[in-house]
């Protein structure tokens, strides 16, 4: 697939067990990270610069890679179900700037490279644990007194659904 005429050349870099593929599409002016699943290719965006590259995807869909920030430097990123996020704002106590995240496992552990040319192994503080929830609210046109459905999805620190979380939610 391709992201239109602007990015005509695609390179796949990783695939997960669910059939999702990540990679990047290139053009003469740069590259753009993409996610491809069920016949649809979607651009992931950047961190404010011109280019981004997706290198790996976990079985839960968390993606890691490298993206330009405004000013042209590259920073490592992680993406759950939302926009890509600069890993440097997710990590504390590190003196080097993380410039690329090249691998992620199914527990959320990430292998990244710093601007000091060292490799960093990043572990979430609560690997695989529920960090927060996404709640799908019903339409505001629901009439009082009528039953309605609310969808609740458990998410980890990377906004990736936690499929092992219990499916029962109680409201009082």
Coordinates of N, CA, C and O in Angstrom, one line a residue, residues 9-156:
X9 N 6.5 5.2 -1.8 CA 7.3 4.0 -1.5 C 7.1 3.5 -0.1 O 7.5 4.3 0.9
X10 N 6.6 2.3 0.1 CA 6.4 1.8 1.5 C 7.3 0.7 1.9 O 7.7 -0.2 1.0
X11 N 7.7 0.6 3.2 CA 8.6 -0.4 3.7 C 7.9 -0.9 5.0 O 7.8 -0.2 5.9
X12 N 7.6 -2.2 5.0 CA 7.1 -2.8 6.3 C 8.3 -3.2 7.1 O 9.3 -3.7 6.7
X13 N 8.2 -3.0 8.4 CA 9.3 -3.3 9.4 C 8.9 -4.3 10.4 O 9.7 -4.9 11.0
X14 N 7.6 -4.5 10.7 CA 7.1 -5.4 11.7 C 5.7 -5.8 11.5 O 4.9 -5.0 10.9
X15 N 5.4 -7.0 12.0 CA 4.0 -7.5 11.9 C 3.7 -8.2 13.2 O 4.6 -8.9 13.8
X16 N 2.5 -8.1 13.8 CA 2.1 -8.8 15.0 C 1.2 -10.0 14.6 O 0.8 -10.2 13.5
X17 N 0.9 -10.8 15.7 CA 0.1 -12.0 15.5 C -1.4 -11.7 15.0 O -2.0 -12.5 14.5
X18 N -1.8 -10.5 15.2 CA -3.1 -10.0 14.8 C -3.2 -9.6 13.4 O -4.2 -9.2 12.9
X19 N -2.0 -9.6 12.7 CA -2.0 -9.2 11.3 C -1.8 -7.7 11.0 O -1.9 -7.3 9.9
X20 N -1.5 -6.9 12.1 CA -1.2 -5.5 11.9 C 0.2 -5.4 11.5 O 1.1 -6.0 12.0
X21 N 0.5 -4.5 10.5 CA 1.8 -4.3 10.0 C 2.1 -2.8 10.2 O 1.3 -1.9 10.1
X22 N 3.4 -2.5 10.6 CA 3.8 -1.2 10.7 C 5.1 -1.0 9.8 O 5.7 -2.0 9.5
X23 N 5.4 0.2 9.5 CA 6.6 0.6 8.7 C 6.6 2.0 8.5 O 6.1 2.9 9.2
X24 N 7.1 2.4 7.3 CA 7.1 3.8 6.9 C 7.1 3.9 5.4 O 7.5 3.0 4.7
X25 N 6.5 5.0 4.9 CA 6.4 5.3 3.5 C 7.3 6.5 3.2 O 7.3 7.4 4.0
X26 N 8.1 6.4 2.1 CA 9.0 7.5 1.9 C 8.7 8.3 0.6 O 7.9 7.8 -0.2
X27 N 9.2 9.5 0.6 CA 9.1 10.3 -0.6 C 10.4 11.1 -0.7 O 11.3 10.9 0.2
X28 N 10.5 12.0 -1.6 CA 11.7 12.8 -1.8 C 11.9 13.8 -0.6 O 13.0 14.2 -0.3
X29 N 10.8 14.1 0.1 CA 10.9 15.0 1.2 C 10.9 14.4 2.6 O 11.0 15.2 3.6
X30 N 10.9 13.1 2.7 CA 10.9 12.5 4.1 C 10.2 11.2 4.1 O 10.0 10.5 3.1
X31 N 9.8 10.8 5.3 CA 9.1 9.5 5.5 C 8.0 9.7 6.5 O 8.0 10.7 7.3
X32 N 7.0 8.8 6.5 CA 5.9 8.9 7.4 C 5.5 7.5 7.9 O 5.3 6.6 7.1
X33 N 5.5 7.3 9.3 CA 5.2 6.0 9.9 C 3.8 5.7 9.5 O 2.9 6.5 9.5
X34 N 3.5 4.3 9.3 CA 2.1 3.9 9.1 C 1.8 2.6 9.8 O 2.7 1.9 10.3
X35 N 0.5 2.4 10.0 CA -0.1 1.2 10.5 C -1.0 0.7 9.4 O -1.8 1.4 8.9
X36 N -0.9 -0.7 9.1 CA -1.7 -1.3 8.1 C -2.4 -2.5 8.7 O -1.8 -3.4 9.3
X37 N -3.8 -2.5 8.6 CA -4.5 -3.6 9.0 C -5.8 -3.7 8.2 O -6.4 -2.7 7.9
X38 N -6.3 -4.9 8.0 CA -7.5 -5.2 7.2 C -7.6 -4.3 5.9 O -8.7 -3.8 5.7
X39 N -6.5 -4.2 5.2 CA -6.6 -3.5 4.0 C -6.5 -2.0 4.0 O -6.6 -1.3 3.0
X40 N -6.3 -1.4 5.2 CA -6.3 0.0 5.4 C -5.0 0.5 5.9 O -4.5 0.0 7.0
X41 N -4.3 1.4 5.2 CA -3.1 2.0 5.7 C -3.4 3.4 6.3 O -4.0 4.2 5.6
X42 N -2.9 3.6 7.5 CA -3.1 4.9 8.2 C -1.8 5.5 8.6 O -0.9 4.8 9.2
X43 N -1.6 6.8 8.3 CA -0.4 7.5 8.8 C -0.5 7.7 10.3 O -1.5 8.0 10.8
X44 N 0.7 7.6 10.9 CA 0.7 7.9 12.4 C 1.0 9.3 12.8 O 0.9 9.6 14.0
X45 N 1.5 10.1 11.9 CA 1.9 11.5 12.2 C 3.3 11.6 12.6 O 4.1 10.6 12.5
X46 N 3.7 12.7 13.1 CA 5.0 13.0 13.6 C 5.0 13.7 15.0 O 3.9 13.8 15.5
X47 N 6.1 14.1 15.5 CA 6.2 14.8 16.7 C 6.4 16.3 16.5 O 7.1 17.0 17.3
X48 N 6.0 16.8 15.3 CA 6.1 18.2 15.0 C 7.1 18.4 13.9 O 7.2 19.5 13.4
X49 N 7.9 17.4 13.5 CA 8.8 17.6 12.4 C 8.2 17.0 11.1 O 7.0 16.8 11.0
X50 N 9.1 16.7 10.1 CA 8.7 16.3 8.8 C 8.6 14.8 8.7 O 7.8 14.3 7.8
X51 N 9.3 14.0 9.5 CA 9.4 12.5 9.2 C 9.1 11.7 10.5 O 9.4 12.2 11.6
X52 N 8.7 10.5 10.2 CA 8.6 9.5 11.3 C 8.7 8.1 10.7 O 8.5 7.9 9.5
X53 N 9.2 7.2 11.6 CA 9.5 5.8 11.2 C 8.9 4.8 12.2 O 9.3 5.0 13.4
X54 N 8.1 3.9 11.9 CA 7.6 2.9 12.8 C 8.5 1.6 12.7 O 8.6 1.2 11.5
X55 N 9.0 1.1 13.8 CA 9.9 -0.1 13.7 C 9.3 -1.4 14.2 O 9.8 -2.4 13.8
X56 N 8.4 -1.3 15.2 CA 8.0 -2.6 15.8 C 6.6 -2.4 16.4 O 6.2 -1.3 16.7
X57 N 5.8 -3.5 16.5 CA 4.5 -3.5 17.0 C 4.3 -4.7 17.9 O 4.8 -5.8 17.6
X58 N 3.7 -4.5 19.1 CA 3.4 -5.6 20.0 C 2.1 -6.3 19.6 O 1.4 -5.9 18.8
X59 N 1.9 -7.5 20.2 CA 0.6 -8.2 19.9 C -0.6 -7.4 20.3 O -1.7 -7.6 19.7
X60 N -0.5 -6.5 21.2 CA -1.6 -5.6 21.6 C -1.7 -4.3 20.7 O -2.6 -3.6 21.0
X61 N -0.8 -4.1 19.8 CA -0.9 -3.0 18.9 C -0.1 -1.8 19.3 O -0.1 -0.7 18.7
X62 N 0.7 -1.8 20.4 CA 1.6 -0.7 20.8 C 2.7 -0.7 19.8 O 3.3 -1.7 19.4
X63 N 3.0 0.5 19.3 CA 4.0 0.7 18.2 C 5.1 1.6 18.7 O 4.9 2.6 19.5
X64 N 6.4 1.3 18.3 CA 7.5 2.2 18.7 C 8.2 2.6 17.4 O 8.2 1.9 16.4
X65 N 9.0 3.7 17.5 CA 9.7 4.1 16.4 C 10.5 5.4 16.7 O 10.8 5.7 17.8
X66 N 10.7 6.2 15.6 CA 11.5 7.4 15.7 C 10.8 8.5 14.9 O 10.3 8.2 13.8
X67 N 10.7 9.7 15.4 CA 10.1 10.8 14.7 C 10.8 12.1 14.9 O 11.4 12.3 16.0
X68 N 10.8 12.9 13.9 CA 11.4 14.3 14.0 C 10.5 15.2 14.9 O 9.3 15.1 14.8
X69 N 11.2 16.0 15.7 CA 10.5 17.0 16.4 C 10.7 18.3 15.7 O 11.6 18.4 14.8
X70 N 10.0 19.4 16.0 CA 10.3 20.7 15.4 C 11.7 21.0 15.7 O 12.2 20.9 16.8
X71 N 12.4 21.5 14.7 CA 13.9 21.7 14.8 C 14.7 20.7 14.1 O 15.9 20.9 13.9
X72 N 14.1 19.5 13.8 CA 14.8 18.5 13.0 C 15.4 17.3 13.8 O 15.7 16.3 13.1
X73 N 15.5 17.4 15.1 CA 16.1 16.3 15.8 C 15.1 15.1 15.9 O 13.9 15.3 15.7
X74 N 15.6 13.9 16.0 CA 14.8 12.7 16.2 C 14.6 12.3 17.6 O 15.6 12.4 18.4
X75 N 13.4 11.9 18.0 CA 13.1 11.4 19.3 C 12.4 10.1 19.2 O 11.6 9.8 18.2
X76 N 12.6 9.2 20.1 CA 11.9 7.9 20.2 C 10.4 8.1 20.5 O 10.1 9.0 21.2
X77 N 9.5 7.3 19.9 CA 8.1 7.4 20.3 C 7.5 6.1 20.6 O 8.0 5.0 20.2
X78 N 6.4 6.2 21.2 CA 5.5 5.0 21.5 C 4.1 5.5 21.1 O 3.7 6.6 21.3
X79 N 3.3 4.5 20.6 CA 1.9 4.8 20.2 C 1.0 3.7 20.7 O 1.3 2.5 20.4
X80 N 0.0 4.0 21.4 CA -1.0 3.0 21.8 C -2.1 3.1 20.9 O -2.0 3.0 19.7
X81 N -3.3 3.5 21.3 CA -4.4 3.6 20.5 C -4.7 5.0 20.0 O -5.5 5.3 19.2
X82 N -3.9 6.0 20.5 CA -4.0 7.4 20.1 C -2.8 7.8 19.3 O -2.3 7.1 18.5
X83 N -2.5 9.1 19.5 CA -1.4 9.7 18.7 C 0.0 9.2 19.3 O 0.1 8.7 20.4
X84 N 1.0 9.4 18.5 CA 2.4 9.0 18.9 C 2.8 9.9 20.0 O 2.4 11.1 20.1
X85 N 3.5 9.4 21.0 CA 4.0 10.1 22.2 C 5.5 10.1 22.3 O 6.1 9.0 22.2
X86 N 6.1 11.2 22.6 CA 7.6 11.3 22.7 C 7.9 10.5 24.0 O 7.5 10.7 25.1
X87 N 8.8 9.4 23.8 CA 9.2 8.6 25.0 C 10.0 9.4 26.0 O 10.0 9.0 27.2
X88 N 10.6 10.5 25.6 CA 11.5 11.2 26.5 C 10.6 11.9 27.6 O 11.1 12.2 28.6
X89 N 9.3 12.2 27.3 CA 8.5 12.7 28.3 C 7.9 11.7 29.2 O 7.3 12.0 30.2
X90 N 8.0 10.4 28.8 CA 7.5 9.3 29.6 C 8.5 8.7 30.5 O 8.2 7.9 31.4
X91 N 9.8 9.0 30.3 CA 10.9 8.4 31.1 C 11.5 9.5 32.0 O 11.7 10.6 31.6
X92 N 11.8 9.1 33.2 CA 12.4 10.0 34.2 C 13.8 9.5 34.5 O 14.1 8.3 34.5
X93 N 14.7 10.4 34.9 CA 16.0 10.1 35.4 C 17.0 9.7 34.3 O 18.0 9.1 34.6
X94 N 16.8 10.0 33.1 CA 17.7 9.7 32.0 C 18.4 10.9 31.5 O 17.7 11.9 31.2
X95 N 19.7 10.9 31.4 CA 20.4 12.1 31.0 C 20.5 12.2 29.5 O 20.6 13.3 28.9
X96 N 20.4 11.1 28.7 CA 20.5 11.1 27.3 C 19.1 11.3 26.7 O 18.1 11.0 27.3
X97 N 19.0 11.8 25.5 CA 17.8 11.9 24.7 C 17.6 10.6 24.0 O 18.5 10.2 23.3
X98 N 16.4 10.0 24.1 CA 16.1 8.8 23.4 C 15.8 9.2 22.0 O 14.8 10.0 21.7
X99 N 16.5 8.7 21.0 CA 16.3 9.1 19.6 C 15.6 8.1 18.7 O 15.0 8.4 17.7
X100 N 15.5 6.8 19.2 CA 14.8 5.8 18.4 C 14.4 4.6 19.3 O 15.2 4.2 20.2
X101 N 13.2 4.2 19.2 CA 12.8 2.9 19.9 C 12.6 1.9 18.8 O 11.9 2.1 17.9
X102 N 13.4 0.8 18.9 CA 13.4 -0.2 17.9 C 12.7 -1.5 18.1 O 12.5 -2.3 17.2
X103 N 12.3 -1.7 19.4 CA 11.6 -3.0 19.7 C 10.7 -2.8 20.9 O 11.0 -2.0 21.7
X104 N 9.6 -3.6 20.9 CA 8.7 -3.6 22.0 C 8.1 -5.0 22.1 O 7.8 -5.7 21.1
X105 N 8.1 -5.5 23.3 CA 7.5 -6.9 23.5 C 6.1 -6.8 24.0 O 5.6 -5.7 24.2
X106 N 5.5 -7.9 24.2 CA 4.1 -8.0 24.6 C 3.8 -7.5 26.0 O 2.7 -7.4 26.4
X107 N 4.9 -7.3 26.8 CA 4.8 -6.8 28.2 C 4.9 -5.3 28.2 O 4.8 -4.6 29.2
X108 N 5.3 -4.7 27.1 CA 5.5 -3.2 27.0 C 6.9 -2.8 27.2 O 7.2 -1.6 27.2
X109 N 7.8 -3.8 27.4 CA 9.3 -3.4 27.5 C 9.8 -2.9 26.1 O 9.4 -3.5 25.1
X110 N 10.6 -1.9 26.2 CA 11.0 -1.2 24.9 C 12.6 -1.2 24.9 O 13.2 -0.8 25.9
X111 N 13.1 -1.5 23.8 CA 14.6 -1.3 23.5 C 14.7 0.0 22.7 O 14.1 0.1 21.6
X112 N 15.5 0.9 23.3 CA 15.6 2.2 22.6 C 17.1 2.6 22.5 O 17.9 2.1 23.3
X113 N 17.4 3.5 21.6 CA 18.8 4.0 21.5 C 18.8 5.5 21.9 O 17.9 6.3 21.5
X114 N 19.8 5.9 22.7 CA 20.0 7.2 23.1 C 20.9 8.0 22.2 O 21.6 7.4 21.4
X115 N 20.8 9.3 22.3 CA 21.7 10.2 21.5 C 23.2 10.0 21.9 O 24.1 10.4 21.1
X116 N 23.4 9.3 23.0 CA 24.8 9.0 23.4 C 25.3 7.7 22.9 O 26.3 7.2 23.2
X117 N 24.5 7.1 21.9 CA 24.8 5.8 21.3 C 24.7 4.6 22.2 O 25.3 3.6 21.9
X118 N 24.1 4.7 23.4 CA 23.9 3.6 24.3 C 22.5 3.0 24.0 O 21.6 3.7 23.6
X119 N 22.3 1.8 24.3 CA 21.0 1.1 24.2 C 20.3 1.1 25.6 O 21.0 0.9 26.6
X120 N 19.1 1.5 25.6 CA 18.3 1.5 26.8 C 17.2 0.5 26.8 O 16.5 0.4 25.8
X121 N 17.0 -0.2 27.9 CA 15.9 -1.1 28.1 C 14.9 -0.5 29.0 O 15.2 -0.2 30.2
X122 N 13.7 -0.2 28.5 CA 12.7 0.5 29.3 C 11.6 -0.4 29.7 O 11.1 -1.2 28.8
X123 N 11.2 -0.4 30.9 CA 10.2 -1.3 31.4 C 9.1 -0.4 32.0 O 9.4 0.5 32.9
X124 N 7.8 -0.6 31.7 CA 6.7 0.2 32.3 C 6.7 -0.1 33.8 O 7.1 -1.2 34.2
X125 N 6.3 0.9 34.6 CA 6.3 0.7 36.0 C 5.3 -0.4 36.4 O 5.5 -1.0 37.4
X126 N 4.3 -0.6 35.6 CA 3.3 -1.6 35.9 C 3.0 -2.4 34.6 O 2.0 -2.2 33.9
X127 N 4.0 -3.3 34.2 CA 3.8 -3.9 32.9 C 2.5 -4.7 32.8 O 2.2 -5.5 33.7
X128 N 1.8 -4.5 31.7 CA 0.6 -5.2 31.4 C -0.6 -4.9 32.4 O -1.6 -5.5 32.3
X129 N -0.4 -3.9 33.3 CA -1.4 -3.6 34.2 C -2.4 -2.5 33.7 O -2.0 -1.7 32.8
X130 N -3.6 -2.6 34.2 CA -4.5 -1.5 33.8 C -4.1 -0.2 34.4 O -3.9 -0.1 35.6
X131 N -3.9 0.8 33.5 CA -3.5 2.1 33.9 C -4.7 3.1 34.0 O -4.7 3.9 34.9
X132 N -5.6 2.9 33.1 CA -6.8 3.8 33.0 C -7.8 3.2 32.1 O -7.6 2.1 31.6
X133 N -9.0 3.8 32.0 CA -10.1 3.3 31.2 C -10.5 4.3 30.1 O -10.5 5.5 30.3
X134 N -11.0 3.8 29.0 CA -11.7 4.6 28.0 C -13.1 4.2 28.1 O -13.5 3.1 28.1
X135 N -14.0 5.2 28.2 CA -15.4 5.0 28.4 C -16.1 5.6 27.2 O -15.9 6.8 26.8
X136 N -16.9 4.8 26.5 CA -17.7 5.2 25.4 C -19.1 5.6 25.9 O -19.8 4.7 26.3
X137 N -19.4 6.8 25.9 CA -20.7 7.3 26.4 C -21.8 7.1 25.3 O -21.6 7.3 24.2
X138 N -23.0 6.9 25.8 CA -24.1 6.8 24.8 C -24.5 8.2 24.3 O -24.0 9.2 24.8
X139 N -25.2 8.2 23.2 CA -25.7 9.4 22.6 C -26.4 10.2 23.7 O -27.2 9.7 24.5
X140 N -26.3 11.5 23.6 CA -26.9 12.4 24.6 C -28.4 12.5 24.3 O -29.2 13.1 25.1
X141 N -28.9 11.9 23.2 CA -30.3 12.0 22.9 C -31.1 10.8 23.6 O -32.3 10.7 23.4
X142 N -30.4 10.0 24.4 CA -31.0 8.9 25.1 C -32.1 9.5 26.1 O -31.8 10.4 26.8
X143 N -33.3 8.9 26.0 CA -34.4 9.4 26.9 C -34.2 8.9 28.3 O -33.8 7.7 28.5
X144 N -34.4 9.7 29.3 CA -34.3 9.3 30.7 C -35.3 8.1 31.0 O -36.4 8.0 30.4
X145 N -34.8 7.2 31.7 CA -35.6 6.0 32.1 C -35.4 4.8 31.1 O -35.9 3.7 31.4
X146 N -34.9 5.0 30.0 CA -34.6 4.0 29.0 C -33.2 3.4 29.3 O -32.3 4.1 29.6
X147 N -33.1 2.1 29.1 CA -31.7 1.5 29.3 C -30.8 1.9 28.1 O -31.3 2.1 27.0
X148 N -29.6 1.9 28.3 CA -28.6 2.2 27.3 C -27.3 1.4 27.6 O -27.1 0.9 28.7
X149 N -26.4 1.3 26.7 CA -25.1 0.6 26.8 C -24.0 1.6 26.9 O -24.0 2.7 26.3
X150 N -23.0 1.3 27.8 CA -21.8 2.1 27.9 C -20.6 1.1 27.7 O -20.6 0.1 28.4
X151 N -19.7 1.4 26.8 CA -18.6 0.5 26.6 C -17.4 1.1 27.4 O -17.2 2.3 27.5
X152 N -16.7 0.1 28.1 CA -15.6 0.5 28.9 C -14.4 -0.4 28.5 O -14.6 -1.6 28.4
X153 N -13.3 0.2 28.2 CA -12.1 -0.6 27.8 C -11.0 -0.3 28.7 O -10.6 0.9 29.0
X154 N -10.4 -1.3 29.3 CA -9.2 -1.2 30.2 C -8.0 -0.9 29.3 O -7.8 -1.6 28.3
X155 N -7.2 0.1 29.6 CA -6.0 0.5 28.8 C -4.8 0.5 29.7 O -4.8 0.8 30.9
X156 N -3.6 0.1 29.1 CA -2.4 0.2 29.8 C -1.7 1.6 29.7 O -2.3 2.5 29.1

